[in-house]
Structures are given as structure tokens and as C-alpha cells.
Amino acid sequence: MTLSEKYKDEIAEILSRYPVKRSALIPLLYLAQREPGYVTEAAMTEIAGLLKLTPPQVYETATFYTMLNLKKVGKHHIQVCKSLMCALVGSDTVIGWLRTKLGIAPGETTADGLFTLSAVECLAACGTAPMMQINDDYYERLTEEKVDKILADLRTAGTSPLKSGPYMWPESAR
Amino acid sequence: MPKHELILLKNMMQPGYTGSLADYEKTGGYQALRNALGKMAPTDVTAKVMKSGLRGRGGAGFPTGVKWGFLPKDYQGPRYLCCNADESEPGTFKDRQLMERDPHQVLEGIVLACYAIGAQSAYIYIRGEMVLGSKILEHAIGEARAAGYIGKNILGTGITADVWVHRGAGAYICGEETALLESLEGKRGLPRVKPPFPATHGLYNKPTVVNNVETLANLPHILSRGPEWFASIGSPPKSTGTRVFCVSGHVKRPGNYELPMGVTTRELVFEYAGGMRSDKPLKAFIPGGASAPFLTPEHLDVKLDFESVAAAGSMLGSGGVTVMEEGTSMVWAALRLMEFFYHESCGKCSPCREGSSWLVQTMRRIIAKRGQMQDLETLTDLCKNIAGRTVCAFGDAEVSPIMSTLKHWRHEYVALIHEADAANLIRPESAGTRH
Ligand code: SF4
Ligand code: FES
């Protein structure tokens, strides 16, 4: 099914937000990525048609941004922040745990296609480091126990209650 | 330091405060908007903001009212407001809290800014990873629209200001205002050559203002309580108001602390953030996000305001204060940040694109104990050839970790190189081997 058949109303709503069509490009690429987890070439061609762009123009934008995947990733994309503030309090250790527990290195996907591991740059959660993002959710103040629980939850339920809610840190005034 | 009044974090610190429209209105929310729209001339709003001394909270610290004043007065076509919510400066995590915990405070600021500059559309450019934040904002926009605070004919005044959330997709450079505009136009986020500035040629080449989340969140308070009140807080006349300082690294209680500008790092770290994590002495800190040069314990009593931090050789930037304890390798710390900058260089200009790769390689060689003394000259030369020679301020930012650690902790670099020399004496066959 094409994107316009599948997301007709949503596409119309997105287009209505901008006076210039091309601005809808990233929102539409997100839409294309929603189900398969990555953007296919067919989707990019279709989006080009929708926005009156050439396919290379779409490709040019899509390749610039780290959150737009051009190839398949695991069902749960684990991204551990490795920037300085997280590294100061143990993000390299977290990556080490995940390497051992999942048997993959950053950049790799488990054979069952369940997990992809990535080491990424700062995710604006440095006060609750070490932290990681899995798909749309943040997991913060990680300990080995917590990481185990999260992986188990994702394996069994597909989601984990340990994900962060609206951010506040510290949670109370001094 | 006497206990001071919270402004931006006040609502969210109330027990049970959810950030809903009803909760926000109970605290007096949207009163500033009611009192301004149609009752005060847009130029009066700008005048008040100018008088308050409010300066941008994103990093550059440019006076907000002055920025608004650059828009052409007689231009008839559309104008735009962009709320910069691309928070990606390592060490910074305040906008996330402001948006997720009290979204209407940000929205009220956005509509006030739209009114002042005559914009009918505003886009909140939020970093793509903050999915929860974008959902919370979208929900809040829905509530505000239904209540008549956003949209067409706001509160029956005939004024229009529509607000949309636009998610970025993972690129640090999109926090640079012209890269943000390019990205919002559906292109690669490459900074534009300035001039022209966004004030005249911004989004879709139309007059545009880009303001940070925290900057905008201050507006309702400035309008309700007056510019004189605001200008009396902090380090007047040039650094007025509070900052939400983000404390990270080796402290007991990292997190967001809203304090008047001019608080010292010593107070921030030892009175608010609980002191050092393992009670080891503080060795180094960064006062304003990854782009700000490192400072030493000698600078602990420098006031955290724009002028004082600049005078100490760094910058207040985004308000991200990262603390490092004794025992942290400064060469390692600088390399971590350099790897970040190398990853995030947009590639538009060669000093930054090529230089960042050289810097990372040279730093890695030194850390791996394969460095030579001349590498230190190479680092300095590279940094000098990047800073001030690039399209955007990223070039100046990326050299600051190396330049400042070389300045204060050169001996750590030298020690690593001596270890390399010693290793080469033991293994003569590897001498001169470079990778
Ligand atoms: S300085 Fe770096 S980030 Fe800025 S435009 Fe040049 S290459 Fe891009
Ligand atoms: S350094 Fe990891 S979230 Fe900022």
C-alpha cells in the first residue's frame, strides 16, 4: 500500500501546517518510517511526488539526519549516550553490559532482529546519566539491574514501565 | 546564598502540578496574554522586554528585545517565530524539563512573542529524540487552542497566532538558528552565510525571530510583574533574571537548579548540587555547555553571569555546568567532546569538516600513547585555523575543549607523550610508527 493510501488524512493535516510544501519532508519521512522502522526507496520516491521534489532532493535530506534510518534496524533500537557528561558517570560501562548481554557491538543487530545497539551523542539527559533511548522512550539513571529488567520487559512485553515520564530532576526543591 | 524565589520552575515544583491548562490557569497563567493582546501595543511589549534586559538563554546571550527590534517595521508580508527547542548542547537539559512539566508557560511566551513581532505562525522546532516532549506540547497546544489562547481571533481580539510542533531528526547543528531554518524548510541542516540575518531573510526568506524555549518562558513573567522587577534579579544591568543551570558530572545531586544569574559555581555545586560525588576535590568544570572552554578550581568563585564568565576566559552559553573530580584525565575529557564535534560537524566548510577529523585523530594518537611533542603544535595550529574561519560559531566551539585543556593541563598531554617515548625506547622497532 502506498503512503497516501495508508495515511491519507494524516498527510493532509501535515501539509496544512506549512505554506511551503517542502517543509513537510521530515514529517513525511517519519511517517514512512513509522511501520517498517526505516525509510524505503519507494517511500522516498512517493514523497518526492507528493511534495513536487526530485527523488535526489528527498534523499539528500534523508541522509543528513541520524534519526532517519535507510536500512532495517532491530525492533528495539537501543541508543546509549556516550558524550562526556554521561561518560563521566559510567556510560562506557553501560555499553559494556549491553555488548555482553546482547552479544553484539554498537552498530550491530541481534540475529533474531530484536535489538540494535548504537552509541550516540548527548540526548539532553545529562543530569540523569548514564542513560539510553530505546525507540521513543528514555531510560535514565541506569544500573546493571535496571538494564536487565528493561531488556527482560522488552523481550516479554515489548515495553517497559521503567521508561521516563515527564522530566524533572531533581524531583524536589532542596 | 539566601533562598531565592523560583520563577520558571515555580509551578512545576508545586506538589500535584500536572502542567495541564487548568493547573496553569490556577497559578495565574495566560493573564499576561489577556492583559497584553489588543490592550498594549506590540511595540510596548517589545519595549518592556528590552527594558527587562532579557538575553537569549540558548547560548549566544543576545538581548531578546533588540533581536525583535531588527525586524523591518514596514514589511507587509508574513513573519515567523521559531521556538528553538533543539536542545542538544552536551550538558544541557533544561528546556526538556520546561516543556514536559509546564508546557503552557512556554506557549504563553510564544504567543506573546508572536504578538510583539507580528507573526501569525510559530513553529516549535524540537529535537527529534524528545518524542514525549513533542506529544506533551501538542496536547497543550490543543488545550490552548480550544480555550482561545492560540489560533485565529485569540480571545476575541482579532489577533491570529498559530503554533505547530516540528520535530527535528537528529543533528546537533540544527540548534544553530539558520541551520534550524534550513531544516524546517525540509533541507539538510546547513548553516547559512550571514548576512542576511533571519530578522530580514529567515524562514522562507521572510522576517523571522528564533528564540530559545527558556527565553520565551520568561516572557509571561516579565509582562505580569514588570521589566523593573525582572531587571532587579541577577547581576544587573547586563545579566538579568535567573538561569536554569543544568548541573552534571561528578556531583551528588545533578539536575536543574534555577538561580539568579551571578551565583558562583562554588555555591551551585556545593550548596545546591550536594557537593562532589566521592568527596574528591573538584578538578575542572565547564560553565556553559560543551562549547564553553574548561575552567579550573581557581574559577569557582567567578559569578555565573555573561560578563564574569567571559572575563574568566569561558562563556555562560547554555547554562550547562559540568563538573569533573580529581583523577579525571583532561586529555580524555577533551577527546570525548572532540569526538562529539567531529560527529556533528555539518561538513559545509572545510576548516571545520577537515579540521575536526584531524583533531580527533591527533587526540586519539596522544591518548593511545603514540603521540609526539610536535602533535601539540599540530593541535594548536589546527585550532587556530578553525576558530573564526568558519560559516557558523561551531568552529569556535569545537576548538574550545582542546585549547582550554592545553592551556590549563598541558602537562597531562606532555605526560602521555613521554609515556609514548618511553614505550618506543623499549620497543625501538615501533618508533616513528604512525597510524
Ligand atoms: S563551522 Fe562546521 S558546523 Fe558550522 S557551517 Fe561550517 S562545517 Fe558546518
Ligand atoms: S551527555 Fe549523555 S545525555 Fe547529555
Coordinates of C-alpha atoms and ligand atoms in Angstrom, one line a residue:
Chain A
M1 CA 0.0 0.0 0.0
T2 CA 1.3 3.5 -0.8
L3 CA 1.7 6.1 1.9
S4 CA -1.0 8.2 0.5
E5 CA -3.5 5.4 0.7
K6 CA -2.5 4.4 4.2
Y7 CA -2.1 7.8 5.8
K8 CA -4.4 10.0 3.7
D9 CA -5.7 12.2 6.5
E10 CA -2.5 12.5 8.4
I11 CA -0.7 13.6 5.2
A12 CA -3.3 16.2 4.5
E13 CA -3.0 17.5 8.1
I14 CA 0.8 17.7 7.9
L15 CA 0.7 19.6 4.6
S16 CA -1.8 22.1 6.1
R17 CA 0.8 23.2 8.6
Y18 CA 3.2 24.8 6.2
P19 CA 2.9 27.5 3.5
V20 CA 5.7 25.8 1.5
K21 CA 5.3 22.1 0.8
R22 CA 8.9 21.0 1.2
S23 CA 8.7 21.8 5.0
A24 CA 6.6 18.6 5.2
L25 CA 9.5 16.5 4.1
I26 CA 10.9 15.4 7.5
P27 CA 7.4 14.8 9.0
L28 CA 6.5 12.6 6.0
L29 CA 9.8 10.7 6.2
Y30 CA 8.9 10.0 9.9
L31 CA 5.5 8.7 8.7
A32 CA 7.2 6.5 6.1
Q33 CA 9.5 5.1 8.8
R34 CA 6.7 4.5 11.4
E35 CA 5.9 0.9 10.5
P36 CA 8.9 -0.6 8.7
G37 CA 11.3 1.2 11.1
Y38 CA 13.2 2.6 8.1
V39 CA 12.6 4.6 5.0
T40 CA 12.3 2.6 1.8
E41 CA 13.4 3.9 -1.6
A42 CA 9.8 3.5 -2.8
A43 CA 8.6 5.7 0.0
M44 CA 11.1 8.4 -0.8
T45 CA 10.1 8.4 -4.4
E46 CA 6.4 8.7 -3.4
I47 CA 7.2 11.6 -1.0
A48 CA 9.1 13.3 -3.8
G49 CA 6.0 13.1 -5.9
L50 CA 3.8 14.4 -3.1
L51 CA 6.0 17.4 -2.5
K52 CA 6.9 18.1 -6.1
L53 CA 10.6 17.4 -5.4
T54 CA 13.0 15.2 -7.2
P55 CA 13.9 11.9 -5.5
P56 CA 17.5 13.1 -5.0
Q57 CA 16.2 16.1 -3.1
V58 CA 14.4 13.8 -0.7
Y59 CA 17.5 11.5 -0.5
E60 CA 19.7 14.5 0.2
T61 CA 17.7 15.5 3.2
A62 CA 17.0 12.0 4.5
T63 CA 20.7 11.1 4.6
F64 CA 21.6 14.1 6.7
Y65 CA 19.7 13.1 9.8
T66 CA 20.7 10.3 12.2
M67 CA 17.1 9.5 13.2
L68 CA 16.0 8.6 9.6
N69 CA 17.1 5.1 9.0
L70 CA 17.8 4.0 5.5
K71 CA 18.2 0.4 6.4
K72 CA 16.4 -2.0 8.7
V73 CA 17.1 -1.8 12.4
G74 CA 16.1 -4.1 15.2
K75 CA 12.6 -4.0 16.7
H76 CA 14.1 -2.2 19.7
H77 CA 16.8 0.3 18.8
I78 CA 18.9 0.9 21.9
Q79 CA 20.9 4.1 21.8
V80 CA 23.3 4.7 24.7
C81 CA 24.6 8.2 25.1
K82 CA 28.4 8.3 25.2
S83 CA 29.1 12.0 25.3
L84 CA 31.3 13.4 28.1
M85 CA 28.7 14.1 30.8
C86 CA 27.4 10.5 30.5
A87 CA 30.9 9.1 30.2
L88 CA 31.9 10.8 33.4
V89 CA 29.4 8.6 35.3
G90 CA 29.8 5.3 33.5
S91 CA 28.2 5.2 30.1
D92 CA 31.1 3.1 28.7
T93 CA 30.3 0.5 31.4
V94 CA 26.6 0.5 30.3
I95 CA 27.7 -0.1 26.7
G96 CA 29.9 -2.9 28.0
W97 CA 27.0 -4.6 29.8
L98 CA 24.8 -4.4 26.7
R99 CA 27.6 -5.8 24.5
T100 CA 27.8 -8.8 26.8
K101 CA 24.1 -9.3 27.4
L102 CA 23.2 -9.0 23.7
G103 CA 26.3 -10.4 22.2
I104 CA 26.6 -7.5 19.7
A105 CA 28.8 -4.4 19.3
P106 CA 27.5 -0.9 18.7
G107 CA 26.2 -0.8 15.1
E108 CA 25.0 -4.4 15.1
T109 CA 21.7 -6.1 15.4
T110 CA 20.9 -9.4 17.2
A111 CA 20.3 -12.4 15.0
D112 CA 16.6 -12.5 16.0
G113 CA 16.2 -8.9 14.8
L114 CA 15.0 -7.8 18.3
F115 CA 17.8 -5.4 19.3
T116 CA 20.1 -2.9 17.6
L117 CA 22.8 -1.3 19.7
S118 CA 24.1 2.2 19.0
A119 CA 26.4 4.5 20.9
V120 CA 25.1 8.1 20.3
E121 CA 25.8 11.7 21.3
C122 CA 24.2 13.7 24.0
L123 CA 20.4 13.3 24.3
A124 CA 19.8 16.1 26.8
A125 CA 19.5 14.0 29.8
C126 CA 23.0 14.5 31.3
G127 CA 21.7 15.1 34.8
T128 CA 20.2 11.7 35.0
A129 CA 23.2 9.9 33.4
P130 CA 24.0 7.2 32.4
M131 CA 21.1 7.0 30.1
M132 CA 19.8 5.4 26.9
Q133 CA 16.9 5.8 24.5
I134 CA 15.0 2.8 23.2
N135 CA 12.8 3.7 20.3
D136 CA 10.7 6.6 21.5
D137 CA 11.5 6.2 25.2
Y138 CA 14.2 7.4 27.6
Y139 CA 15.7 5.3 30.3
E140 CA 17.8 7.2 32.9
R141 CA 20.0 6.7 35.9
L142 CA 20.9 3.3 34.6
T143 CA 22.2 0.5 36.8
E144 CA 23.0 -3.0 35.7
E145 CA 19.9 -4.3 37.5
K146 CA 17.8 -1.8 35.7
V147 CA 19.3 -2.6 32.3
D148 CA 18.5 -6.3 32.9
K149 CA 14.9 -5.6 33.8
I150 CA 14.4 -3.3 30.8
L151 CA 15.8 -6.0 28.4
A152 CA 13.5 -8.6 30.0
D153 CA 10.5 -6.4 29.8
L154 CA 11.1 -5.6 26.2
R155 CA 11.5 -9.3 25.4
T156 CA 8.3 -10.3 27.1
A157 CA 6.0 -7.3 26.9
G158 CA 7.5 -5.2 24.1
T159 CA 7.6 -2.2 26.5
S160 CA 9.0 -1.4 30.0
P161 CA 7.5 0.6 32.9
L162 CA 11.0 1.8 33.7
K163 CA 10.8 4.4 30.9
S164 CA 10.9 8.0 31.9
G165 CA 7.8 10.2 32.4
P166 CA 7.8 14.0 32.1
Y167 CA 11.3 15.0 33.1
M168 CA 12.2 16.7 36.3
W169 CA 15.5 16.4 38.1
P170 CA 16.0 16.7 41.0
E171 CA 12.4 15.9 41.8
S172 CA 12.0 18.2 44.7
A173 CA 13.4 21.6 45.7
R174 CA 16.3 21.5 48.1
Chain B
M1 CA 23.2 32.3 49.4
P2 CA 19.7 33.3 50.6
K3 CA 16.9 31.2 49.4
H4 CA 15.6 33.0 46.3
E5 CA 12.3 32.8 44.5
L6 CA 11.8 30.4 41.7
I7 CA 10.3 31.9 38.5
L8 CA 10.4 29.3 35.7
L9 CA 10.4 26.2 37.8
K10 CA 7.9 27.5 40.4
N11 CA 4.7 25.9 39.1
M12 CA 6.2 22.5 38.5
M13 CA 7.7 22.4 42.0
Q14 CA 4.1 22.6 43.5
P15 CA 3.0 19.1 44.6
G16 CA 0.4 17.7 42.3
Y17 CA 1.1 20.2 39.5
T18 CA 0.5 18.4 36.2
G19 CA 1.1 21.2 33.6
S20 CA -2.4 21.0 32.4
L21 CA -4.2 24.1 31.2
A22 CA -6.4 24.2 34.3
D23 CA -3.4 23.9 36.6
Y24 CA -1.6 26.6 34.7
E25 CA -4.5 29.0 34.8
K26 CA -4.9 28.5 38.5
T27 CA -1.4 29.9 39.0
G28 CA -2.3 33.0 37.0
G29 CA -1.4 31.5 33.7
Y30 CA -2.4 33.3 30.5
Q31 CA -3.1 36.5 32.5
A32 CA -0.1 38.2 30.9
L33 CA -1.6 37.3 27.5
R34 CA -5.0 38.6 28.4
N35 CA -3.5 41.9 29.6
A36 CA -1.3 42.3 26.5
L37 CA -3.2 41.3 23.4
G38 CA -5.1 44.2 22.0
K39 CA -4.6 46.2 25.2
M40 CA -0.9 47.0 24.8
A41 CA 0.7 48.0 21.5
P42 CA 3.1 45.3 20.2
T43 CA 5.9 47.9 20.3
D44 CA 5.2 48.4 24.0
V45 CA 5.6 44.6 24.6
T46 CA 9.0 44.8 22.8
A47 CA 9.9 47.9 24.8
K48 CA 9.2 46.1 28.1
V49 CA 11.3 43.1 27.1
M50 CA 14.1 45.4 26.1
K51 CA 13.9 47.2 29.4
S52 CA 13.9 43.9 31.3
G53 CA 17.4 43.2 29.9
L54 CA 16.3 39.6 29.0
R55 CA 19.1 37.9 27.0
G56 CA 18.8 34.7 24.9
R57 CA 19.1 31.5 27.0
G58 CA 20.2 29.3 24.1
G59 CA 23.8 30.1 24.1
A60 CA 24.7 33.3 22.4
G61 CA 23.1 35.6 25.0
F62 CA 21.9 38.2 22.6
P63 CA 19.3 40.7 24.0
T64 CA 15.9 39.4 23.1
G65 CA 14.1 42.8 22.7
V66 CA 17.0 44.1 20.5
K67 CA 16.7 40.9 18.3
W68 CA 12.9 41.6 17.8
G69 CA 13.7 45.2 17.0
F70 CA 15.7 44.2 13.9
L71 CA 12.5 43.1 12.1
P72 CA 11.6 45.5 9.3
K73 CA 8.9 47.8 10.6
D74 CA 7.1 48.4 7.3
Y75 CA 7.1 44.9 5.9
Q76 CA 3.6 43.8 5.0
G77 CA 4.0 40.1 4.3
P78 CA 4.2 37.1 6.7
R79 CA 6.6 37.0 9.6
Y80 CA 7.5 33.9 11.6
L81 CA 8.5 33.0 15.1
C82 CA 10.6 29.8 15.7
C83 CA 10.9 28.4 19.2
N84 CA 14.3 26.8 19.3
A85 CA 13.7 23.6 21.3
D86 CA 16.5 21.6 19.7
E87 CA 18.3 21.4 23.0
S88 CA 21.4 19.4 22.0
E89 CA 24.4 21.1 23.6
P90 CA 26.1 18.4 25.7
G91 CA 25.5 19.3 29.3
T92 CA 22.1 21.0 28.8
F93 CA 18.8 19.5 29.8
K94 CA 16.6 22.4 31.0
D95 CA 14.3 23.0 28.0
R96 CA 13.2 19.4 28.2
Q97 CA 12.0 20.0 31.7
L98 CA 10.4 23.3 30.9
M99 CA 8.5 21.7 28.0
E100 CA 7.5 18.5 29.6
R101 CA 6.5 19.9 33.0
D102 CA 5.0 23.3 32.2
P103 CA 4.2 23.5 28.5
H104 CA 1.7 26.3 28.8
Q105 CA 4.3 28.6 30.3
V106 CA 6.3 28.1 27.0
L107 CA 3.2 28.5 24.9
E108 CA 2.1 31.7 26.5
G109 CA 5.6 33.1 25.9
I110 CA 5.4 32.0 22.3
V111 CA 2.0 33.8 21.7
L112 CA 3.3 36.9 23.4
A113 CA 6.4 37.0 21.2
C114 CA 4.2 36.4 18.1
Y115 CA 2.1 39.4 19.1
A116 CA 5.2 41.6 19.7
I117 CA 6.8 40.8 16.3
G118 CA 3.5 40.5 14.3
A119 CA 4.0 36.8 13.5
Q120 CA 0.9 34.8 12.8
S121 CA 2.6 31.4 12.7
A122 CA 5.1 29.9 15.1
Y123 CA 7.0 26.6 14.8
I124 CA 8.4 24.8 17.8
Y125 CA 11.5 23.1 16.4
I126 CA 12.0 20.3 19.0
R127 CA 14.9 17.8 18.8
G128 CA 13.6 14.6 17.3
E129 CA 14.6 12.4 20.2
M130 CA 12.2 14.2 22.5
V131 CA 9.1 12.3 21.5
L132 CA 7.5 12.6 24.9
G133 CA 8.1 16.4 24.9
S134 CA 6.6 16.8 21.5
K135 CA 3.5 14.9 22.5
I136 CA 3.1 16.9 25.6
L137 CA 3.4 20.2 23.7
E138 CA 0.9 19.0 21.0
H139 CA -1.6 18.2 23.7
A140 CA -1.1 21.5 25.4
I141 CA -1.5 23.3 22.0
G142 CA -4.8 21.5 21.6
E143 CA -6.0 22.7 25.0
A144 CA -4.8 26.3 24.4
R145 CA -6.5 26.3 21.0
A146 CA -9.8 25.1 22.4
A147 CA -9.6 27.8 25.1
G148 CA -9.0 30.5 22.6
Y149 CA -5.4 31.3 23.5
I150 CA -3.9 30.0 20.3
G151 CA -5.3 30.1 16.7
K152 CA -7.4 32.6 14.9
N153 CA -9.1 35.5 16.7
I154 CA -7.4 34.9 20.1
L155 CA -9.7 35.8 23.0
G156 CA -11.9 37.7 20.5
T157 CA -9.1 40.3 19.8
G158 CA -8.9 39.5 16.1
I159 CA -5.3 38.5 16.5
T160 CA -4.0 35.3 15.0
A161 CA -1.1 33.2 16.2
D162 CA -1.0 29.6 15.3
V163 CA 1.6 27.2 16.8
W164 CA 2.9 23.9 15.5
V165 CA 5.4 21.4 16.7
H166 CA 8.0 20.4 14.2
R167 CA 10.3 17.6 15.1
G168 CA 14.0 17.6 14.1
A169 CA 15.6 14.3 13.2
G170 CA 18.9 14.1 14.9
A171 CA 21.5 16.8 14.1
Y172 CA 23.2 19.0 16.7
I173 CA 23.8 21.7 14.2
C174 CA 20.1 22.4 13.8
G175 CA 20.2 24.3 17.1
E176 CA 22.2 27.0 15.1
E177 CA 19.4 29.3 14.1
T178 CA 19.9 29.4 10.3
A179 CA 20.5 25.6 10.2
L180 CA 17.3 25.3 12.1
L181 CA 15.5 27.3 9.4
E182 CA 17.0 25.2 6.6
S183 CA 15.9 22.1 8.4
L184 CA 12.4 23.5 8.9
E185 CA 12.3 24.1 5.2
G186 CA 12.9 20.4 4.6
K187 CA 16.6 20.7 3.7
R188 CA 19.8 19.5 5.2
G189 CA 20.6 21.5 8.3
L190 CA 23.5 23.6 6.9
P191 CA 24.0 27.0 8.5
R192 CA 23.6 29.9 6.2
V193 CA 26.2 32.5 5.5
K194 CA 25.3 35.7 7.3
P195 CA 24.3 38.4 6.5
P196 CA 21.5 38.5 5.6
F197 CA 20.2 37.7 9.1
P198 CA 16.9 35.9 9.9
A199 CA 15.4 39.2 11.0
T200 CA 15.1 40.1 7.3
H201 CA 15.6 36.8 5.5
G202 CA 14.6 34.0 7.7
L203 CA 12.1 31.2 7.3
Y204 CA 11.0 31.1 3.6
N205 CA 13.1 34.2 3.2
K206 CA 10.6 36.2 5.4
P207 CA 11.4 38.2 8.6
T208 CA 11.9 35.7 11.4
V209 CA 12.8 35.5 15.0
V210 CA 14.3 32.4 16.6
N211 CA 14.2 32.3 20.4
N212 CA 15.1 29.6 22.8
V213 CA 12.5 27.8 25.0
E214 CA 13.7 29.3 28.3
T215 CA 13.9 32.7 26.8
L216 CA 10.3 32.5 25.8
A217 CA 9.2 31.1 29.1
N218 CA 10.4 34.2 30.8
L219 CA 8.1 36.5 28.8
P220 CA 4.8 36.0 30.8
H221 CA 6.6 36.8 34.0
I222 CA 8.3 39.9 32.6
L223 CA 4.9 41.2 31.4
S224 CA 3.0 40.4 34.5
R225 CA 5.5 41.6 37.0
G226 CA 7.2 44.3 35.1
P227 CA 10.6 44.8 33.5
E228 CA 11.9 46.6 36.6
W229 CA 11.2 43.6 38.7
F230 CA 13.0 41.3 36.2
A231 CA 15.9 43.7 35.8
S232 CA 16.5 43.7 39.6
I233 CA 17.2 40.0 39.6
G234 CA 20.6 38.5 38.9
S235 CA 23.6 40.6 38.0
P236 CA 22.1 43.8 36.6
P237 CA 22.5 45.6 34.4
K238 CA 23.8 43.1 31.8
S239 CA 22.8 39.7 33.2
T240 CA 19.3 40.0 34.5
G241 CA 16.8 37.3 35.6
T242 CA 17.5 33.7 36.6
R243 CA 19.1 30.8 34.7
V244 CA 18.0 27.2 34.9
F245 CA 21.5 25.9 35.5
C246 CA 22.0 22.2 34.4
V247 CA 24.5 20.5 36.7
S248 CA 26.0 17.3 35.5
G249 CA 29.1 15.2 36.1
H250 CA 30.7 14.2 39.4
V251 CA 28.3 15.8 41.9
K252 CA 26.0 14.2 44.4
R253 CA 22.8 15.8 43.2
P254 CA 23.0 16.6 39.5
G255 CA 20.0 18.3 38.0
N256 CA 18.3 21.6 37.1
Y257 CA 18.7 24.5 39.6
E258 CA 17.1 27.8 38.9
L259 CA 19.1 30.6 40.4
P260 CA 19.7 34.3 39.9
M261 CA 22.5 34.9 37.4
G262 CA 25.6 35.8 39.3
V263 CA 25.5 32.8 41.6
T264 CA 29.0 31.3 41.7
T265 CA 29.9 27.8 40.7
R266 CA 31.1 27.1 44.2
E267 CA 27.6 27.9 45.5
L268 CA 25.9 26.0 42.7
V269 CA 28.0 22.8 43.2
F270 CA 28.5 22.8 46.9
E271 CA 25.2 24.3 48.2
Y272 CA 22.7 23.1 45.7
A273 CA 24.1 20.1 43.8
G274 CA 25.2 18.4 47.1
G275 CA 28.9 18.8 46.6
M276 CA 31.3 16.3 45.0
R277 CA 30.2 12.8 44.4
S278 CA 33.0 11.0 46.1
D279 CA 34.2 13.9 48.1
K280 CA 37.3 14.1 45.9
P281 CA 38.4 17.7 45.1
L282 CA 36.9 19.4 42.1
K283 CA 39.5 19.4 39.2
A284 CA 37.7 21.1 36.4
F285 CA 34.4 22.4 35.2
I286 CA 32.7 23.6 32.1
P287 CA 30.4 26.6 32.8
G288 CA 28.1 26.7 29.8
G289 CA 27.8 23.5 27.8
A290 CA 30.3 21.6 25.6
S291 CA 31.1 24.7 23.6
A292 CA 32.4 26.6 26.6
P293 CA 36.1 26.4 27.5
F294 CA 37.1 24.4 30.6
L295 CA 37.8 26.3 33.8
T296 CA 39.7 25.3 36.9
P297 CA 39.1 25.4 40.7
E298 CA 40.6 28.9 40.6
H299 CA 37.5 30.0 38.9
L300 CA 35.0 28.5 41.4
D301 CA 34.1 32.0 42.7
V302 CA 33.5 33.5 39.3
K303 CA 30.0 34.7 39.0
L304 CA 27.9 32.8 36.6
D305 CA 26.7 35.7 34.5
F306 CA 27.6 36.6 30.9
E307 CA 30.3 39.2 31.6
S308 CA 32.1 37.5 34.5
V309 CA 32.3 34.1 32.8
A310 CA 33.6 35.7 29.6
A311 CA 36.2 37.6 31.6
A312 CA 37.4 34.3 33.1
G313 CA 38.0 33.0 29.5
S314 CA 34.9 30.9 29.0
M315 CA 31.2 31.5 28.3
L316 CA 27.9 31.2 30.1
G317 CA 26.4 29.7 27.0
S318 CA 23.5 27.4 27.6
G319 CA 23.9 27.2 31.3
G320 CA 25.1 23.6 31.4
V321 CA 27.6 23.2 34.2
T322 CA 29.6 20.0 34.0
V323 CA 31.8 19.1 37.0
M324 CA 34.9 16.8 37.0
E325 CA 36.7 15.4 40.0
E326 CA 40.3 14.9 40.7
G327 CA 41.6 11.9 38.8
T328 CA 39.7 12.7 35.6
S329 CA 42.0 12.8 32.6
M330 CA 41.6 16.1 30.9
V331 CA 43.0 14.8 27.6
W332 CA 40.3 12.1 27.7
A333 CA 37.6 14.6 28.5
A334 CA 38.7 16.9 25.7
L335 CA 38.8 13.9 23.3
R336 CA 35.2 12.9 24.3
L337 CA 33.9 16.4 23.4
M338 CA 36.1 16.5 20.3
E339 CA 34.5 13.2 19.1
F340 CA 31.1 14.8 19.6
F341 CA 32.1 17.8 17.5
Y342 CA 33.6 15.6 14.8
H343 CA 30.4 13.6 14.6
E344 CA 28.2 16.7 14.5
S345 CA 30.2 18.9 12.0
C346 CA 27.7 19.6 9.2
G347 CA 30.5 19.5 6.6
K348 CA 29.7 22.7 4.9
C349 CA 33.1 24.4 5.4
S350 CA 36.5 22.8 5.1
P351 CA 38.3 24.2 8.2
C352 CA 35.6 22.6 10.4
R353 CA 35.0 19.4 8.3
E354 CA 38.6 18.5 7.7
G355 CA 39.9 20.1 10.9
S356 CA 37.6 18.2 13.2
S357 CA 38.8 14.9 11.7
W358 CA 42.5 15.8 12.1
L359 CA 41.9 17.0 15.7
V360 CA 40.2 13.7 16.6
Q361 CA 43.0 11.6 15.0
T362 CA 45.7 13.6 16.7
M363 CA 44.0 13.4 20.1
R364 CA 43.4 9.6 19.7
R365 CA 47.1 9.2 18.9
I366 CA 48.1 11.0 22.0
I367 CA 45.7 9.1 24.2
A368 CA 46.9 5.8 22.7
K369 CA 50.5 6.8 23.7
R370 CA 51.7 7.1 20.2
G371 CA 52.0 10.9 20.3
Q372 CA 55.0 13.1 19.7
M373 CA 55.7 16.6 21.1
Q374 CA 55.1 18.1 17.7
D375 CA 51.5 16.9 17.9
L376 CA 50.8 19.6 20.4
E377 CA 51.9 22.2 17.9
T378 CA 49.7 20.5 15.3
L379 CA 46.7 20.7 17.7
T380 CA 47.3 24.4 18.3
D381 CA 47.8 25.1 14.6
L382 CA 44.7 23.3 13.7
C383 CA 42.6 25.1 16.3
K384 CA 43.9 28.5 15.2
N385 CA 43.0 27.7 11.6
I386 CA 39.4 26.7 12.5
A387 CA 38.3 29.3 15.0
G388 CA 37.0 32.4 13.3
R389 CA 37.3 30.9 9.9
T390 CA 34.0 29.1 9.5
V391 CA 30.5 29.7 8.4
C392 CA 29.0 29.3 11.9
A393 CA 30.0 29.5 15.5
F394 CA 30.5 25.8 15.7
G395 CA 34.1 26.3 14.5
D396 CA 34.9 28.4 17.6
A397 CA 33.0 25.9 19.8
E398 CA 34.8 22.8 18.7
V399 CA 38.3 24.1 19.4
S400 CA 37.5 25.2 23.0
P401 CA 37.9 21.8 24.8
I402 CA 41.3 21.2 23.3
M403 CA 42.5 24.8 23.5
S404 CA 41.4 25.2 27.1
T405 CA 42.7 21.9 28.3
L406 CA 46.0 22.5 26.6
K407 CA 46.1 25.9 28.4
H408 CA 45.4 24.6 31.9
W409 CA 46.6 21.0 31.8
R410 CA 49.3 20.9 29.2
H411 CA 51.4 18.7 31.5
E412 CA 48.8 15.9 31.1
Y413 CA 49.3 15.9 27.3
V414 CA 53.1 16.0 27.8
A415 CA 53.0 13.1 30.3
L416 CA 51.2 10.9 27.7
I417 CA 53.7 11.8 25.1
H418 CA 56.6 11.0 27.5
E419 CA 55.0 7.6 28.1
A420 CA 54.9 7.1 24.4
D421 CA 58.6 7.9 24.1
A422 CA 59.4 5.5 26.9
A423 CA 57.4 2.8 25.2
N424 CA 59.3 3.4 22.0
L425 CA 62.6 3.1 23.8
I426 CA 61.6 -0.3 24.9
R427 CA 60.2 -1.3 21.5
P428 CA 62.6 0.5 19.1
E429 CA 61.0 -1.2 16.1
S430 CA 57.8 0.7 16.7
A431 CA 59.5 4.1 16.9
G432 CA 58.1 6.5 14.4
T433 CA 55.2 4.2 13.6
R434 CA 52.1 6.4 13.0
H435 CA 48.6 5.4 12.4
Ligands
SF4_1 S1 31.5 25.6 11.1 FE1 31.2 23.4 10.9 S2 29.0 23.1 11.5 FE2 29.3 25.3 11.0 S3 28.8 25.5 8.9 FE3 31.0 25.1 8.9 S4 31.1 22.8 8.7 FE4 29.0 23.3 9.3
FES2 S1 25.9 13.6 27.8 FE1 24.6 11.9 27.8 S2 22.6 12.9 27.8 FE2 24.0 14.5 27.7

